[in-house]
Amino acid sequence: YYKLVTNVIRKKCPLAMGLEDIAPLVRTVEEIPEPITTVIKGNIPSWINGSFLRNGPGKFEFGKDNFNHWFDGMALMHRFYIHDGEVTYSSRFLRSDSYVRNSEKDRIVVCEFGTMAMPDPCKNFFSRFLSRFKIPKATDNASVNFVKYKGDYYVSTETNYMRRVDPQSLETKEKVDWSEYIAVNSATAHPHYDREGASYNMGNSYGKGGFFYNIIRVPPPEKVAGEDKADFSGAQVLCSIPASDSRKPSYYHSFAMSENYVVFIEQPIKLDLLKFMLFRIQGKSFDKVMTWEPQYDTIFHVVHRHTGEQSKVKYSAPPMFTLHQINAYEDKGFLVMDMCCGDDGDVIGDFTLENLRRGPGEEMDKFYNSMCRNLPRRYVLPLTVTDDTPSDQNLVTLPFCQATAVKTGCGKVLCTHEELYDEELFQYGGLEFPQINYAHYNARPYRYYYACGFGHLFSDSLLKMDLETKKLKAWRHPGLFPSEPVFVPAPNATEEDDGVVMSIIITPRTEKSTFLLVLDAKTFTELGRAEVPVNIPFGTHGVFNEKQ
């Protein structure tokens, strides 16, 4: 099934020819700890006051040792400070234990996602041999996102470690270990937030009882004024969901949350725990234990956000993989979930630095054309399924939805998705890094979302999608590669798309030609840009902090 779907989508997408070299977008750069001014072209609205914070890999080697995968680069934090139409820029490497230890030894001594640290060559043979049998500690190289807990900012990755940071100076503060507060061994870099200020996340745990996916809740801020320390008091596990196969749990990057429910998506990207135990001995990195296994269905685990009670209904769908959710909300007894999906989960392991640094030519084009395209989909889960619910008929009655849900047995519902796009999207290579007007429309019915189009291995366009018409607006210029778009609502906004979309634009064509782009979210036309004479590598995620 998934091969058929993937081949159909690939045929609809135009084949790339003559893709340009993007190696300059994945090279080490210098940090800029003191803010520097930018050159403003056009107009940056004066009502935008705050910091656009970005995260991502920024250092790809130590001494003679080179990282293998894009995810492995050391975290580099960026800050564009916007005030009264002016913009300054600064950046700092996260002083993680990984960064400090690698710097002190001038070689890679901490294992990352796709890079195995080699034993110390100064040790004798016996010591080096024994070191292969030690399970490596998880990295604290938090290069994925800026997240917020109890009013404080942290940078995070997908291990059990985060780092608190100062959002103004980008100073690295204390390391936080999730396992010291609750019984989890990792957490995602994509928490959700409710309107009361509480944060929700997902984390793994494993032991004699098996492997579990845990829903975490961190309460709203209650910190005493003047305190300057991490505060996770009151954090709790709302629900522990047993893995369908405890020997092969699923990898996940995010989850969905509506007003009353958290949905964990157990997908067919599997972690082979036996391989995980042996990978250190074999000298293999973590990415080698992840496998795409489409013989498994996708399972949607629905948990009530306020009680922690798990639905007795088993919702499933044909195999797919998803990294990022767009939005989820409830409507007339249904849970509507929108997300970016693909049909070939091997793609995560493909983003090695060797692949990204391929020179322009036939090999680059062939590699890009072989990859699946991530596309927006909608799944609809009926929340009132009982023993009396009829089988073998579509239960979805929302007039605007083409997704289906069919009861196939006692407590079992099979879901098929609706495509949330017009075929014009194929001209942009599909999309990823979706963002919405989160402050006002998260977990609520909405119309617009913003994303990156992927006409190259890295995003080469910005897109605005209209869910009512499935039409898009695009910002695309040859040689310019935008970051994830972040929506900032205008003061006293009365419409969903009243505000701006911000993105960092980088190019491999010209040295030190980066700029912050500000688009009018309604028309998706440029309002202004802030040019900064620095090189910035292609990054991951960011946020707008209106208080700083």
XYZ file of C-alpha atoms in Angstrom:
548
model
C 0.000 0.000 0.000
C 2.574 2.577 1.094
C 4.813 1.858 -1.927
C 1.853 2.371 -4.260
C 0.871 5.662 -2.605
C 4.478 6.910 -2.518
C 4.997 6.120 -6.208
C 1.760 7.916 -7.170
C 2.830 11.050 -5.276
C 6.329 10.959 -6.763
C 4.856 10.794 -10.270
C 2.734 13.869 -9.568
C 5.691 15.875 -8.276
C 7.853 17.394 -11.019
C 11.293 15.814 -11.173
C 14.060 18.091 -9.968
C 16.796 18.894 -12.425
C 19.847 21.002 -11.722
C 19.428 21.395 -7.971
C 22.021 23.769 -6.591
C 24.724 23.062 -4.048
C 23.536 23.512 -0.451
C 26.762 22.454 1.288
C 27.328 26.048 2.552
C 24.094 25.731 4.564
C 25.557 22.934 6.715
C 28.954 24.290 7.670
C 30.342 25.564 10.949
C 29.914 29.281 11.674
C 31.149 31.670 14.353
C 28.893 32.825 17.168
C 28.019 36.535 17.542
C 27.502 36.986 21.302
C 27.177 40.787 21.235
C 24.178 42.179 19.300
C 24.970 43.730 15.922
C 22.782 46.105 13.929
C 21.012 45.139 10.718
C 20.129 47.082 7.588
C 16.376 47.532 7.200
C 14.858 47.367 3.718
C 11.174 48.174 3.431
C 9.265 48.472 6.690
C 9.307 46.378 9.857
C 5.980 47.196 11.601
C 6.591 49.219 14.744
C 4.084 47.144 16.731
C 6.415 44.108 16.595
C 8.357 44.198 19.840
C 10.185 41.136 21.070
C 12.734 38.460 20.200
C 12.575 35.996 17.346
C 14.505 33.038 18.773
C 15.842 30.248 16.562
C 17.719 27.008 17.215
C 19.645 24.525 15.108
C 22.970 22.832 14.386
C 25.907 25.229 13.960
C 29.156 23.309 14.467
C 29.859 20.093 12.604
C 33.379 19.066 13.631
C 35.886 19.078 16.491
C 39.532 18.756 15.578
C 39.801 16.036 12.935
C 36.484 14.432 13.904
C 33.387 15.183 11.838
C 29.753 14.556 12.666
C 27.851 12.278 10.283
C 24.285 13.558 10.485
C 22.736 17.028 10.253
C 20.991 16.462 13.623
C 24.385 15.959 15.316
C 25.743 19.505 14.917
C 26.210 21.503 18.110
C 23.270 23.721 19.060
C 23.570 27.358 17.966
C 20.944 29.759 19.322
C 19.964 32.895 17.387
C 18.142 36.038 18.499
C 16.674 38.741 16.290
C 15.592 41.508 18.662
C 12.891 43.725 17.109
C 11.921 47.085 18.591
C 10.355 50.184 17.015
C 11.099 48.997 13.487
C 14.789 48.286 14.195
C 16.451 44.861 14.489
C 19.650 43.540 16.064
C 21.130 40.048 15.776
C 23.146 37.871 18.147
C 23.957 34.168 18.459
C 25.588 31.811 20.923
C 26.543 28.189 21.010
C 24.778 26.300 23.756
C 27.384 25.457 26.388
C 26.054 21.931 26.794
C 28.163 19.254 28.457
C 28.554 17.764 24.983
C 29.898 21.025 23.548
C 32.248 21.633 26.497
C 33.650 18.090 26.587
C 34.150 17.962 22.816
C 35.862 21.363 22.931
C 38.182 20.375 25.789
C 39.293 17.191 24.009
C 39.199 18.769 20.525
C 37.461 15.656 19.243
C 34.000 14.087 19.403
C 33.656 12.333 22.758
C 29.841 12.386 23.149
C 27.575 10.214 20.978
C 24.891 11.944 18.924
C 21.973 10.731 16.795
C 24.091 9.689 13.797
C 27.634 9.812 15.179
C 29.227 7.298 17.501
C 32.010 8.721 19.685
C 35.098 6.585 19.439
C 36.998 5.371 22.537
C 39.848 7.529 23.795
C 42.947 6.589 21.732
C 45.149 7.354 24.748
C 43.638 4.454 26.712
C 45.143 1.012 26.465
C 43.518 -1.602 24.252
C 41.737 -3.356 27.128
C 40.139 -0.111 28.370
C 39.014 0.831 24.871
C 37.497 -2.620 24.390
C 35.541 -2.444 27.660
C 34.275 1.050 26.878
C 32.274 -0.361 23.963
C 30.104 -2.285 26.431
C 28.992 0.824 28.290
C 25.649 2.302 27.310
C 26.472 5.902 26.340
C 24.818 8.699 28.261
C 22.235 10.695 26.338
C 23.447 13.936 24.814
C 22.352 17.328 26.135
C 23.060 18.960 22.764
C 19.616 20.608 22.682
C 19.561 21.791 19.077
C 15.922 21.303 18.076
C 13.654 23.929 19.644
C 13.001 26.677 22.171
C 10.306 25.558 24.630
C 8.636 27.094 27.646
C 7.855 25.662 31.075
C 6.460 27.788 33.922
C 7.448 30.981 32.154
C 11.093 30.007 31.585
C 12.731 29.257 28.254
C 14.633 26.048 27.595
C 16.292 24.603 24.541
C 15.476 20.970 23.946
C 16.133 17.941 21.825
C 14.682 14.415 22.155
C 16.636 13.085 25.126
C 15.863 13.456 28.836
C 18.043 16.597 29.033
C 17.128 20.234 28.427
C 19.016 23.438 29.131
C 17.483 26.550 30.620
C 18.584 29.672 28.734
C 18.332 33.419 29.119
C 16.195 34.570 26.151
C 17.907 37.976 26.082
C 21.607 37.137 26.404
C 21.286 33.516 25.159
C 23.385 32.531 28.173
C 23.378 28.806 28.960
C 22.012 28.019 32.415
C 21.465 24.777 34.299
C 20.900 21.369 32.782
C 17.513 19.827 33.531
C 17.031 16.063 33.653
C 13.380 15.050 33.204
C 13.990 11.796 35.082
C 14.735 13.744 38.278
C 11.165 15.038 38.328
C 9.046 12.278 36.789
C 9.553 8.699 35.613
C 10.454 9.325 31.967
C 13.679 8.779 30.063
C 13.134 11.288 27.263
C 10.741 13.971 26.026
C 9.882 15.569 22.704
C 10.972 19.050 21.642
C 7.367 19.971 20.764
C 5.262 20.533 23.887
C 1.750 21.957 23.728
C 0.336 24.702 25.941
C -3.189 25.224 27.234
C -4.865 28.582 27.839
C -4.171 28.439 31.572
C -0.399 28.253 31.000
C 0.165 24.543 31.644
C 2.552 22.631 29.358
C 2.073 19.110 27.993
C 4.603 16.744 26.474
C 5.295 13.073 25.719
C 8.118 10.968 27.148
C 9.237 7.330 27.142
C 9.793 4.960 30.030
C 10.815 1.334 30.096
C 11.447 -1.351 32.653
C 10.368 -4.840 33.677
C 6.752 -3.967 32.886
C 7.558 -3.081 29.282
C 7.852 0.086 27.226
C 5.470 3.007 27.796
C 4.636 6.322 26.147
C 3.841 8.853 28.860
C 1.786 12.033 28.699
C 3.411 14.708 30.883
C 1.801 17.795 32.394
C 3.752 20.715 33.891
C 1.475 23.185 35.749
C 1.289 26.933 35.022
C 3.863 29.343 36.500
C 3.737 29.915 40.245
C 7.307 31.046 40.754
C 8.207 33.514 43.474
C 9.422 36.812 42.001
C 13.193 36.998 41.825
C 13.814 33.256 41.680
C 16.302 32.281 38.995
C 16.230 28.506 38.756
C 14.446 25.743 36.892
C 11.076 24.922 38.406
C 9.271 21.694 37.552
C 7.393 21.284 40.811
C 4.006 19.680 40.260
C 5.045 17.904 37.056
C 3.169 14.640 36.658
C 2.531 11.762 34.285
C -1.130 11.923 33.244
C -1.234 8.600 31.452
C 1.129 5.742 30.540
C 0.333 4.055 27.245
C 1.890 0.590 26.753
C 3.663 0.099 23.434
C 1.859 -2.231 21.036
C 5.114 -4.201 20.741
C 7.380 -3.612 23.743
C 10.392 -4.937 21.802
C 9.820 -2.470 18.977
C 8.380 0.797 20.282
C 7.664 3.639 17.886
C 9.706 6.752 17.295
C 7.739 10.000 17.555
C 8.649 13.654 17.215
C 5.430 15.339 18.377
C 1.799 14.666 19.291
C -1.645 16.235 18.875
C -3.733 18.055 21.494
C -7.278 19.412 21.336
C -9.282 21.195 24.027
C -10.033 17.981 25.925
C -7.808 15.288 24.459
C -4.188 14.370 23.874
C -3.579 12.058 20.919
C -0.408 10.013 20.737
C 0.344 8.707 17.252
C 2.081 5.319 17.342
C 3.605 5.057 13.897
C 5.555 2.356 12.018
C 8.976 3.961 12.542
C 10.278 1.439 15.041
C 13.167 1.368 17.506
C 14.642 -2.107 17.746
C 15.544 -2.394 21.442
C 17.755 -5.431 20.906
C 19.782 -3.495 18.366
C 19.783 -0.556 20.735
C 21.453 -2.684 23.419
C 24.020 -3.977 20.934
C 24.709 -0.834 18.918
C 27.461 0.376 21.237
C 29.301 -2.933 20.954
C 28.927 -2.880 17.179
C 30.051 0.741 16.962
C 26.796 1.867 15.339
C 25.005 5.155 15.950
C 21.441 5.582 17.181
C 19.946 6.273 13.750
C 20.821 2.687 12.764
C 18.299 1.237 15.241
C 15.375 3.073 13.599
C 13.541 1.139 10.901
C 10.500 1.844 8.736
C 8.168 -1.164 9.105
C 4.947 -0.564 7.130
C 3.541 -3.965 8.079
C 2.374 -2.149 11.220
C -0.678 0.109 11.150
C -0.684 3.606 12.582
C -2.517 3.751 15.927
C -4.115 6.867 17.433
C -4.160 6.646 21.239
C -6.765 9.094 22.579
C -6.424 10.247 26.206
C -8.675 12.677 28.077
C -6.479 15.648 28.945
C -8.184 16.418 32.263
C -8.630 12.908 33.693
C -5.799 10.943 32.046
C -8.311 8.262 31.047
C -7.440 6.414 27.849
C -10.174 5.731 25.288
C -11.161 2.076 25.032
C -11.653 2.530 21.287
C -8.676 1.529 19.153
C -8.347 4.005 16.278
C -6.030 2.930 13.472
C -5.027 4.016 9.983
C -2.884 2.608 7.174
C 0.875 3.026 7.722
C 2.229 6.568 7.527
C 4.744 8.671 9.398
C 4.432 12.160 10.778
C 6.901 14.556 12.354
C 4.813 17.692 12.893
C 1.168 18.306 13.752
C -0.653 21.327 12.337
C -3.654 21.563 14.671
C -6.367 19.478 16.357
C -9.825 20.420 17.588
C -13.200 18.969 18.525
C -16.394 19.527 16.560
C -19.824 17.953 17.169
C -18.482 14.760 18.739
C -15.492 14.393 16.410
C -11.794 15.036 16.906
C -10.255 16.627 13.818
C -6.476 16.192 13.466
C -4.370 17.853 10.786
C -0.727 16.886 10.312
C 2.105 16.653 7.795
C 2.457 13.040 6.687
C 4.672 10.873 4.526
C 4.528 7.292 3.296
C 8.185 6.350 3.654
C 9.648 6.696 7.136
C 13.220 6.001 6.031
C 13.583 9.711 5.239
C 14.839 10.657 8.734
C 18.053 8.711 8.319
C 18.664 10.229 4.883
C 19.703 13.658 6.184
C 23.339 12.756 6.621
C 25.889 15.476 6.042
C 27.333 13.402 3.218
C 23.983 13.505 1.401
C 23.409 17.194 2.106
C 26.897 18.084 0.881
C 26.581 16.310 -2.440
C 27.648 18.691 -5.146
C 25.163 19.810 -7.786
C 24.524 17.353 -10.555
C 22.845 14.082 -11.397
C 23.515 12.408 -8.033
C 21.945 15.268 -6.056
C 18.890 15.329 -8.335
C 18.510 11.548 -8.148
C 18.729 11.542 -4.365
C 16.113 14.288 -3.976
C 13.753 12.684 -6.503
C 13.927 9.368 -4.617
C 12.618 10.902 -1.390
C 8.966 10.906 -0.392
C 7.021 14.160 -0.167
C 5.410 15.167 3.092
C 1.864 16.403 2.562
C -0.920 17.779 4.806
C -3.638 15.316 5.807
C -6.730 15.345 7.991
C -7.893 12.447 10.145
C -11.248 12.556 11.932
C -11.916 10.387 14.999
C -15.533 9.809 16.144
C -15.537 10.205 19.931
C -18.885 8.549 20.694
C -18.304 4.998 19.423
C -20.132 2.372 21.493
C -21.093 -1.299 21.162
C -24.289 -0.135 19.440
C -22.475 1.945 16.822
C -23.116 0.373 13.390
C -20.214 -1.252 11.542
C -19.092 -0.971 7.942
C -20.315 2.564 7.342
C -18.650 5.968 7.449
C -19.177 7.502 10.894
C -17.858 10.953 9.943
C -20.823 13.272 9.398
C -19.054 16.647 9.451
C -20.142 18.294 6.182
C -16.735 19.847 5.458
C -14.735 16.615 5.935
C -13.924 13.959 3.364
C -12.014 11.809 5.847
C -13.717 8.566 6.858
C -13.911 6.420 9.984
C -15.435 2.940 9.906
C -16.089 0.628 12.839
C -14.495 -2.686 11.894
C -15.111 -4.656 15.077
C -15.728 -4.357 18.763
C -13.966 -1.179 19.893
C -12.045 -0.829 16.616
C -12.249 2.038 14.134
C -10.304 2.309 10.872
C -9.616 5.870 9.699
C -8.736 7.079 6.223
C -7.486 10.600 5.658
C -8.532 13.586 3.611
C -5.884 15.365 1.544
C -5.608 18.997 2.687
C -4.151 20.449 -0.493
C -4.673 21.223 -4.117
C -2.328 19.607 -6.641
C -0.589 22.971 -7.056
C 1.315 22.006 -3.884
C 3.257 19.395 -5.864
C 5.015 22.257 -7.677
C 6.541 23.188 -4.313
C 7.617 19.648 -3.378
C 5.141 19.140 -0.544
C 5.477 20.938 2.775
C 6.749 20.709 6.338
C 7.416 22.881 9.422
C 3.732 23.925 9.762
C 2.730 26.815 12.007
C -0.619 28.411 12.885
C -1.905 31.399 14.834
C -1.205 29.286 17.928
C -2.075 31.846 20.595
C -5.659 32.222 19.408
C -6.481 29.149 17.311
C -4.624 26.197 18.788
C -7.151 23.427 19.644
C -9.881 25.455 17.921
C -11.402 25.433 14.424
C -9.109 27.397 12.121
C -8.648 28.249 8.464
C -4.993 29.075 7.766
C -1.608 27.583 8.364
C 1.899 28.466 7.184
C 4.690 26.103 6.180
C 7.868 25.566 4.186
C 7.772 24.094 0.691
C 10.462 21.541 -0.087
C 11.541 21.866 -3.692
C 15.030 20.938 -2.481
C 16.459 18.880 0.385
C 16.026 22.022 2.479
C 13.002 24.294 2.201
C 13.073 26.730 -0.703
C 9.683 28.459 -0.309
C 7.194 29.753 2.231
C 3.541 28.784 1.856
C 0.214 29.975 3.226
C -2.533 27.357 2.984
C -6.270 28.095 3.063
C -8.161 25.069 4.379
C -11.501 26.256 3.020
C -10.340 26.525 -0.587
C -7.205 24.331 -0.389
C -5.451 27.085 -2.344
C -2.044 28.430 -1.443
C -0.021 31.611 -1.565
C 3.733 31.354 -1.917
C 6.934 33.302 -1.399
C 9.707 31.729 -3.476
C 12.920 33.097 -4.967
C 15.769 31.109 -6.560
C 18.734 30.576 -4.280
C 16.920 31.651 -1.109
C 16.180 29.087 1.617
C 13.694 30.120 4.341
C 13.371 28.809 7.879
C 10.150 27.646 9.522
C 7.597 30.515 9.336
C 6.407 31.900 12.673
C 3.122 33.796 12.897
C 2.864 36.852 15.160
C -0.654 38.287 15.614
C -1.209 42.024 15.274
C -2.414 43.936 18.334
C -6.218 43.883 18.609
C -6.450 41.534 15.625
C -10.002 40.609 14.628
C -9.206 38.073 11.892
C -7.202 34.846 12.066
C -4.536 35.965 9.595
C -4.217 39.540 10.848
C -0.502 39.722 11.656
C 2.893 38.920 10.185
C 4.880 35.827 9.296
C 8.606 35.882 10.055
C 11.344 33.657 8.645
C 15.138 33.690 8.429
C 16.348 33.584 4.828
C 19.780 32.151 3.998
C 21.547 31.484 0.718
C 24.444 29.275 -0.435
C 25.193 31.665 -3.301
C 26.619 34.675 -1.478
C 28.660 34.953 1.703
C 27.099 36.713 4.699
C 23.793 37.498 3.003
C 21.257 36.484 5.646
C 18.087 38.422 6.385
C 15.021 38.335 8.585
C 11.959 38.397 6.334
C 8.649 39.888 7.511
C 5.564 39.070 5.417
C 2.045 40.423 5.758
C 0.226 37.244 6.782
C -2.998 38.199 5.003
C -1.561 39.016 1.571
C 1.667 37.011 1.978
C 3.656 39.864 0.471
C 6.880 41.282 1.848
C 6.680 44.162 4.290
C 10.370 44.430 5.047
C 13.611 42.651 5.776
C 16.512 43.085 8.181
C 19.811 42.238 6.495
C 22.591 40.936 8.728
C 26.154 40.334 7.459
C 26.630 36.835 8.873
C 26.376 33.222 7.742
C 23.662 31.178 9.434
C 23.340 27.410 8.873
C 19.971 25.867 8.063
C 18.147 25.482 11.377
C 15.226 23.681 12.934
C 12.601 25.494 15.032
C 11.977 28.841 16.661
C 9.534 31.002 18.611
C 8.640 34.636 19.029
C 9.054 35.939 22.578
C 7.006 39.121 22.803
C 8.206 39.952 26.310
C 11.884 40.418 25.471
